[in-house]
Amino acid sequence: MRAVVHQGLHQKLSVETIADPTPGVGEVVLSVGRCGICGSDLHMTEDPAFGVDKGAVLGHEFAGEVVALGKGIERLKKGDLVSVVPIASCGKCPSCLAGEPAWCEKMNLQGGGYGEFAVTNENQCVMLPKSASMADGAIIEPLAVALHGVMMAEQKPGDKVLILGAGPIGLGVAYWARKFGASKVVVQDINNYQETRARQMGATDFIVDMSDPVGAAERALGGKADIVYECVGVPGLIPQAVEQVRIKGTVVILGLCTRPETFVPFVALSKEVRLQTSAFFKRQEYEAALDALDSGAAEPRALVTDTISLDAVPDVFESLKKRTHQCKVLIAPRG
């Protein structure tokens, strides 16, 4: 099969012909229909902390058609259309049974979506309803990540929300925050590339003011935020968020940052700010994201800005390392 292959840190991806995957016990092979390029994929090719080996096929936001079955498959059959929960786990421990495979001792992150075929476990597959497309199946994961952040914030109707970063996760947070009754949803970014899309997703205002980011947010919200969602992962934004949130407010950290962060704890302590990290999602949240798409909601689909072929991936991937007008780019491995 053809796949886009990781060539090592700081190296450009390349399209190669590699062996077709074969399913083991409890596994299925999918013909990949769509796969999203995620910001974490970009990090994986640049940061040794992720430990991605040369020769790996990236891609965890994908959906496809079941084309081969391993032994012991009970629920799926050939021809089924599924979205893949990209967290492999045992499926039997208390964490798995509670819908939290990320905390399973055998947890492993799924890849392989940047290829024509990918192998995955049956218990990671979520059936797509007839109303959902392959593109829908590929954006469930970022929507679930955003939903988990909103749930971790314990957001209440009427809350004033500030979102730092207008990437797919930030825009997903805007969608869920508004859906759960936030009175104001302000998205703050360093440029206005995604302003129209943010408003489509639920933002009530969009601000770009690097000279006075704290004051600009306060003016847009009419005061301090009840909740600030940090969705960028750049050093300096956590202390900024602490300044922007109200006394006894909540800062939710969703941004993926592997660099040191420095801030004065007293600033947060003096306001009794709650700092809440958010990683991954629950299985129930993944299914809720699919339900939102199944309901016909148009807003989440606004995340997708382009669909490209495997051959285009290396160049587009490099371009996404810099800020562009793109939001969520999907790969169509088989055309």
Short mmCIF file of C-alpha atoms in Angstrom, two decimals:
data_model
loop_
_atom_site.label_atom_id
_atom_site.label_comp_id
_atom_site.label_asym_id
_atom_site.label_seq_id
_atom_site.Cartn_x
_atom_site.Cartn_y
_atom_site.Cartn_z
CA MET A 1 0.00 0.00 0.00
CA ARG A 2 0.99 3.67 -0.27
CA ALA A 3 1.53 5.64 2.92
CA VAL A 4 3.15 8.83 4.18
CA VAL A 5 6.15 7.83 6.29
CA HIS A 6 8.02 9.67 9.05
CA GLN A 7 11.70 10.11 8.10
CA GLY A 8 13.03 11.26 11.47
CA LEU A 9 13.01 14.46 13.51
CA HIS A 10 13.01 17.68 11.48
CA GLN A 11 12.83 15.71 8.23
CA LYS A 12 10.15 16.07 5.59
CA LEU A 13 7.63 13.22 5.37
CA SER A 14 7.70 11.07 2.25
CA VAL A 15 5.23 8.93 0.32
CA GLU A 16 6.36 5.30 0.13
CA THR A 17 5.06 1.86 -0.74
CA ILE A 18 5.03 -0.36 2.35
CA ALA A 19 3.55 -3.72 3.32
CA ASP A 20 -0.21 -3.99 3.70
CA PRO A 21 -1.27 -4.44 7.35
CA THR A 22 -2.71 -7.79 8.44
CA PRO A 23 -5.13 -8.18 11.36
CA GLY A 24 -4.22 -10.09 14.50
CA VAL A 25 -6.60 -11.48 17.09
CA GLY A 26 -9.31 -8.93 17.86
CA GLU A 27 -8.13 -6.62 15.07
CA VAL A 28 -9.59 -5.34 11.82
CA VAL A 29 -8.06 -3.68 8.78
CA LEU A 30 -9.67 -0.51 7.48
CA SER A 31 -9.51 1.08 4.09
CA VAL A 32 -8.90 4.63 5.32
CA GLY A 33 -11.54 7.03 4.02
CA ARG A 34 -10.38 10.25 5.67
CA CYS A 35 -7.66 11.16 8.17
CA GLY A 36 -7.10 14.53 9.80
CA ILE A 37 -3.72 16.21 10.18
CA CYS A 38 -3.49 17.05 13.87
CA GLY A 39 -1.31 19.63 15.59
CA SER A 40 0.15 16.83 17.69
CA ASP A 41 1.32 15.15 14.47
CA LEU A 42 3.33 18.28 13.72
CA HIS A 43 4.85 18.13 17.22
CA MET A 44 5.74 14.46 16.78
CA THR A 45 8.03 15.21 13.86
CA GLU A 46 9.86 17.99 15.71
CA ASP A 47 10.06 17.00 19.38
CA PRO A 48 11.97 13.96 20.68
CA ALA A 49 9.71 13.84 23.74
CA PHE A 50 7.12 11.98 21.66
CA GLY A 51 9.45 9.12 20.80
CA VAL A 52 8.13 8.53 17.28
CA ASP A 53 10.38 6.14 15.36
CA LYS A 54 11.65 6.69 11.85
CA GLY A 55 9.43 4.71 9.49
CA ALA A 56 6.25 5.28 11.50
CA VAL A 57 2.99 6.13 9.75
CA LEU A 58 1.28 8.97 11.60
CA GLY A 59 -2.42 9.74 11.70
CA HIS A 60 -4.84 9.13 14.56
CA GLU A 61 -7.93 11.07 13.45
CA PHE A 62 -9.37 8.65 10.93
CA ALA A 63 -12.38 6.74 9.72
CA GLY A 64 -12.67 3.96 7.19
CA GLU A 65 -14.33 0.83 5.86
CA VAL A 66 -13.67 -2.58 7.38
CA VAL A 67 -12.00 -4.74 4.72
CA ALA A 68 -10.40 -7.59 6.71
CA LEU A 69 -11.16 -9.34 10.00
CA GLY A 70 -8.82 -11.03 12.44
CA LYS A 71 -9.78 -13.92 14.67
CA GLY A 72 -12.24 -13.31 17.45
CA ILE A 73 -14.14 -10.45 15.82
CA GLU A 74 -17.70 -10.47 17.14
CA ARG A 75 -19.28 -7.10 16.36
CA LEU A 76 -17.94 -5.89 13.03
CA LYS A 77 -18.20 -7.25 9.50
CA LYS A 78 -16.64 -6.36 6.18
CA GLY A 79 -18.16 -3.24 4.71
CA ASP A 80 -18.90 -1.56 8.03
CA LEU A 81 -18.01 2.13 8.17
CA VAL A 82 -16.34 3.16 11.43
CA SER A 83 -14.49 5.95 13.19
CA VAL A 84 -11.48 4.95 15.25
CA VAL A 85 -11.02 5.93 18.89
CA PRO A 86 -7.24 6.40 18.69
CA ILE A 87 -6.44 4.94 22.10
CA ALA A 88 -5.63 1.22 22.26
CA SER A 89 -6.32 -0.39 25.65
CA CYS A 90 -7.16 -3.71 27.27
CA GLY A 91 -10.90 -3.06 27.29
CA LYS A 92 -11.39 -4.89 30.57
CA CYS A 93 -9.82 -2.88 33.42
CA PRO A 94 -11.82 -0.42 35.58
CA SER A 95 -10.58 2.56 33.52
CA CYS A 96 -11.66 0.94 30.24
CA LEU A 97 -15.02 -0.12 31.63
CA ALA A 98 -15.59 3.45 32.83
CA GLY A 99 -14.98 4.73 29.28
CA GLU A 100 -11.52 6.11 30.05
CA PRO A 101 -9.07 4.01 28.00
CA ALA A 102 -6.42 6.74 28.26
CA TRP A 103 -5.76 5.66 31.85
CA CYS A 104 -5.48 1.94 31.10
CA GLU A 105 -2.08 0.46 32.03
CA LYS A 106 -1.88 -0.99 28.51
CA MET A 107 -2.82 2.28 26.82
CA ASN A 108 -1.12 2.98 23.50
CA LEU A 109 -1.79 5.74 20.97
CA GLN A 110 -3.09 4.67 17.57
CA GLY A 111 -1.45 5.79 14.35
CA GLY A 112 -1.56 4.65 10.74
CA GLY A 113 -4.16 6.95 9.24
CA TYR A 114 -1.72 8.49 6.73
CA GLY A 115 -1.95 5.32 4.64
CA GLU A 116 -4.36 3.55 2.33
CA PHE A 117 -5.00 0.88 4.98
CA ALA A 118 -4.66 0.79 8.76
CA VAL A 119 -5.07 -1.91 11.40
CA THR A 120 -6.87 -1.27 14.68
CA ASN A 121 -8.65 -3.12 17.48
CA GLU A 122 -12.32 -3.91 17.15
CA ASN A 123 -13.04 -2.27 20.52
CA GLN A 124 -11.68 1.03 19.20
CA CYS A 125 -14.19 1.18 16.35
CA VAL A 126 -17.35 3.25 16.59
CA MET A 127 -19.97 2.58 13.92
CA LEU A 128 -20.84 5.54 11.73
CA PRO A 129 -24.55 6.18 11.16
CA LYS A 130 -25.78 6.57 7.61
CA SER A 131 -26.00 10.34 8.13
CA ALA A 132 -22.28 10.63 8.88
CA SER A 133 -19.59 10.88 6.21
CA MET A 134 -15.99 9.73 6.34
CA ALA A 135 -15.05 13.37 6.91
CA ASP A 136 -17.35 13.43 9.92
CA GLY A 137 -15.65 10.32 11.24
CA ALA A 138 -12.26 12.02 11.01
CA ILE A 139 -13.23 15.11 13.04
CA ILE A 140 -14.88 13.29 15.94
CA GLU A 141 -11.58 13.03 17.85
CA PRO A 142 -10.77 16.77 18.03
CA LEU A 143 -14.40 17.50 18.87
CA ALA A 144 -14.21 14.96 21.69
CA VAL A 145 -10.98 16.50 23.01
CA ALA A 146 -12.70 19.90 23.06
CA LEU A 147 -15.80 18.48 24.73
CA HIS A 148 -13.67 16.87 27.45
CA GLY A 149 -12.09 20.25 28.21
CA VAL A 150 -15.50 21.88 28.60
CA MET A 151 -16.66 19.05 30.86
CA MET A 152 -13.51 19.35 32.99
CA ALA A 153 -14.21 23.08 33.38
CA GLU A 154 -17.60 22.32 34.93
CA GLN A 155 -18.99 25.16 32.85
CA LYS A 156 -22.40 26.50 33.84
CA PRO A 157 -25.09 28.26 31.73
CA GLY A 158 -24.43 31.98 31.62
CA ASP A 159 -20.66 31.71 32.11
CA LYS A 160 -18.43 34.14 30.26
CA VAL A 161 -15.79 32.17 28.38
CA LEU A 162 -12.45 33.17 26.88
CA ILE A 163 -10.65 30.83 24.49
CA LEU A 164 -6.98 31.37 23.72
CA GLY A 165 -6.22 30.02 20.26
CA ALA A 166 -8.35 29.60 17.15
CA GLY A 167 -7.07 26.20 16.05
CA PRO A 168 -9.34 23.15 15.72
CA ILE A 169 -9.39 22.51 19.48
CA GLY A 170 -10.11 26.14 20.35
CA LEU A 171 -12.89 26.30 17.79
CA GLY A 172 -14.26 22.99 19.04
CA VAL A 173 -14.33 24.45 22.56
CA ALA A 174 -16.23 27.46 21.19
CA TYR A 175 -18.84 25.12 19.74
CA TRP A 176 -19.37 23.16 22.97
CA ALA A 177 -19.14 26.21 25.25
CA ARG A 178 -21.91 27.94 23.33
CA LYS A 179 -23.95 24.74 23.09
CA PHE A 180 -23.80 24.39 26.89
CA GLY A 181 -25.12 27.88 27.46
CA ALA A 182 -22.17 30.25 27.80
CA SER A 183 -23.46 33.83 27.61
CA LYS A 184 -20.29 35.08 25.91
CA VAL A 185 -17.68 33.09 24.00
CA VAL A 186 -14.68 35.22 23.05
CA VAL A 187 -11.87 33.71 20.97
CA GLN A 188 -8.47 35.43 21.15
CA ASP A 189 -5.71 34.77 18.63
CA ILE A 190 -2.62 36.43 17.19
CA ASN A 191 -4.26 36.90 13.78
CA ASN A 192 -7.77 36.94 12.33
CA TYR A 193 -7.41 34.01 9.90
CA GLN A 194 -10.16 32.01 11.63
CA GLU A 195 -12.51 34.81 12.70
CA THR A 196 -15.35 33.89 10.35
CA ARG A 197 -15.00 30.22 11.20
CA ALA A 198 -14.93 30.97 14.94
CA ARG A 199 -18.18 32.87 14.68
CA GLN A 200 -19.70 29.98 12.71
CA MET A 201 -18.65 27.64 15.51
CA GLY A 202 -20.29 29.71 18.25
CA ALA A 203 -17.97 32.58 19.16
CA THR A 204 -19.76 35.81 20.08
CA ASP A 205 -16.61 37.85 19.53
CA PHE A 206 -13.10 37.46 18.12
CA ILE A 207 -10.17 39.61 19.21
CA VAL A 208 -6.65 40.17 17.94
CA ASP A 209 -4.76 42.61 20.14
CA MET A 210 -1.17 41.68 20.97
CA SER A 211 -0.44 45.09 22.54
CA ASP A 212 -2.96 44.56 25.34
CA PRO A 213 -4.32 40.99 25.27
CA VAL A 214 -5.58 41.11 28.86
CA GLY A 215 -7.40 44.42 28.47
CA ALA A 216 -8.81 43.50 25.06
CA ALA A 217 -10.35 40.31 26.42
CA GLU A 218 -11.83 42.13 29.42
CA ARG A 219 -13.41 44.74 27.16
CA ALA A 220 -14.92 42.08 24.90
CA LEU A 221 -16.27 40.06 27.84
CA GLY A 222 -17.40 43.02 29.91
CA GLY A 223 -15.17 41.88 32.75
CA LYS A 224 -12.96 38.95 33.67
CA ALA A 225 -13.75 35.51 32.26
CA ASP A 226 -15.39 32.86 34.40
CA ILE A 227 -13.41 30.26 32.44
CA VAL A 228 -10.32 30.62 30.25
CA TYR A 229 -9.47 27.73 27.93
CA GLU A 230 -5.80 27.72 26.90
CA CYS A 231 -5.75 25.89 23.56
CA VAL A 232 -2.35 26.83 22.11
CA GLY A 233 0.45 25.31 24.19
CA VAL A 234 2.90 28.22 24.03
CA PRO A 235 4.87 29.35 27.10
CA GLY A 236 3.44 32.53 28.55
CA LEU A 237 -0.22 31.75 27.98
CA ILE A 238 -0.92 30.09 31.33
CA PRO A 239 0.13 33.20 33.30
CA GLN A 240 -1.81 35.33 30.81
CA ALA A 241 -4.88 33.16 31.37
CA VAL A 242 -4.51 33.54 35.15
CA GLU A 243 -4.60 37.32 34.68
CA GLN A 244 -7.66 37.08 32.43
CA VAL A 245 -9.82 34.89 34.68
CA ARG A 246 -11.93 36.20 37.56
CA ILE A 247 -11.39 35.55 41.25
CA LYS A 248 -12.15 31.86 41.92
CA GLY A 249 -12.43 31.29 38.17
CA THR A 250 -11.09 28.33 36.21
CA VAL A 251 -8.26 28.01 33.71
CA VAL A 252 -8.40 24.84 31.62
CA ILE A 253 -5.13 23.85 29.95
CA LEU A 254 -5.67 21.96 26.68
CA GLY A 255 -2.68 23.30 24.73
CA LEU A 256 0.05 20.75 24.10
CA CYS A 257 3.32 22.28 25.34
CA THR A 258 6.58 20.39 26.00
CA ARG A 259 8.61 23.48 26.84
CA PRO A 260 9.11 24.92 30.33
CA GLU A 261 6.51 27.41 31.56
CA THR A 262 7.25 30.12 34.12
CA PHE A 263 4.73 32.03 36.18
CA VAL A 264 4.34 33.45 39.68
CA PRO A 265 2.12 31.05 41.66
CA PHE A 266 1.09 33.84 44.04
CA VAL A 267 -0.93 35.51 41.26
CA ALA A 268 -3.09 32.39 40.90
CA LEU A 269 -3.10 31.70 44.65
CA SER A 270 -4.20 35.24 45.52
CA LYS A 271 -7.29 34.80 43.31
CA GLU A 272 -7.88 31.15 44.28
CA VAL A 273 -7.83 30.27 40.58
CA ARG A 274 -8.45 26.64 39.70
CA LEU A 275 -5.87 25.34 37.20
CA GLN A 276 -7.34 22.32 35.45
CA THR A 277 -5.47 20.26 32.86
CA SER A 278 -7.39 18.32 30.22
CA ALA A 279 -6.06 15.46 28.11
CA PHE A 280 -7.73 12.95 25.82
CA PHE A 281 -11.46 12.27 26.32
CA LYS A 282 -13.92 9.70 27.60
CA ARG A 283 -15.49 7.14 25.28
CA GLN A 284 -18.86 8.70 26.12
CA GLU A 285 -17.59 12.10 24.94
CA TYR A 286 -16.36 10.57 21.69
CA GLU A 287 -19.82 9.15 21.10
CA ALA A 288 -21.44 12.48 22.07
CA ALA A 289 -19.33 14.23 19.43
CA LEU A 290 -20.57 11.72 16.85
CA ASP A 291 -24.15 12.30 18.03
CA ALA A 292 -23.71 16.03 17.42
CA LEU A 293 -22.71 15.33 13.83
CA ASP A 294 -25.48 12.76 13.43
CA SER A 295 -28.00 15.40 14.53
CA GLY A 296 -27.12 17.39 11.43
CA ALA A 297 -25.23 20.18 13.21
CA ALA A 298 -23.40 22.18 10.56
CA GLU A 299 -21.07 24.11 12.88
CA PRO A 300 -18.52 21.35 13.63
CA ARG A 301 -18.14 20.61 9.94
CA ALA A 302 -16.87 24.17 9.47
CA LEU A 303 -13.55 22.97 10.92
CA VAL A 304 -12.63 21.29 7.63
CA THR A 305 -10.90 23.64 5.21
CA ASP A 306 -9.30 21.26 2.71
CA THR A 307 -9.06 17.63 1.62
CA ILE A 308 -5.84 16.47 0.00
CA SER A 309 -4.29 13.38 -1.56
CA LEU A 310 -1.44 11.33 -0.10
CA ASP A 311 0.95 12.87 -2.63
CA ALA A 312 0.16 16.36 -1.33
CA VAL A 313 0.72 15.50 2.33
CA PRO A 314 4.48 16.16 2.66
CA ASP A 315 4.27 19.71 1.32
CA VAL A 316 1.02 20.60 3.07
CA PHE A 317 2.31 19.13 6.34
CA GLU A 318 5.37 21.39 6.17
CA SER A 319 3.20 24.44 5.45
CA LEU A 320 1.04 23.72 8.50
CA LYS A 321 4.07 24.15 10.77
CA LYS A 322 3.55 27.86 10.18
CA ARG A 323 0.31 29.74 10.79
CA THR A 324 -1.89 29.60 7.69
CA HIS A 325 -5.52 30.13 6.77
CA GLN A 326 -6.03 26.37 7.01
CA CYS A 327 -7.88 24.89 9.97
CA LYS A 328 -8.48 21.13 9.75
CA VAL A 329 -6.95 19.51 6.68
CA LEU A 330 -8.14 15.99 5.85
CA ILE A 331 -6.30 13.36 3.86
CA ALA A 332 -8.14 11.14 1.36
CA PRO A 333 -5.60 8.29 1.03
CA ARG A 334 -7.39 6.49 -1.78
CA GLY A 335 -8.50 9.54 -3.73
#
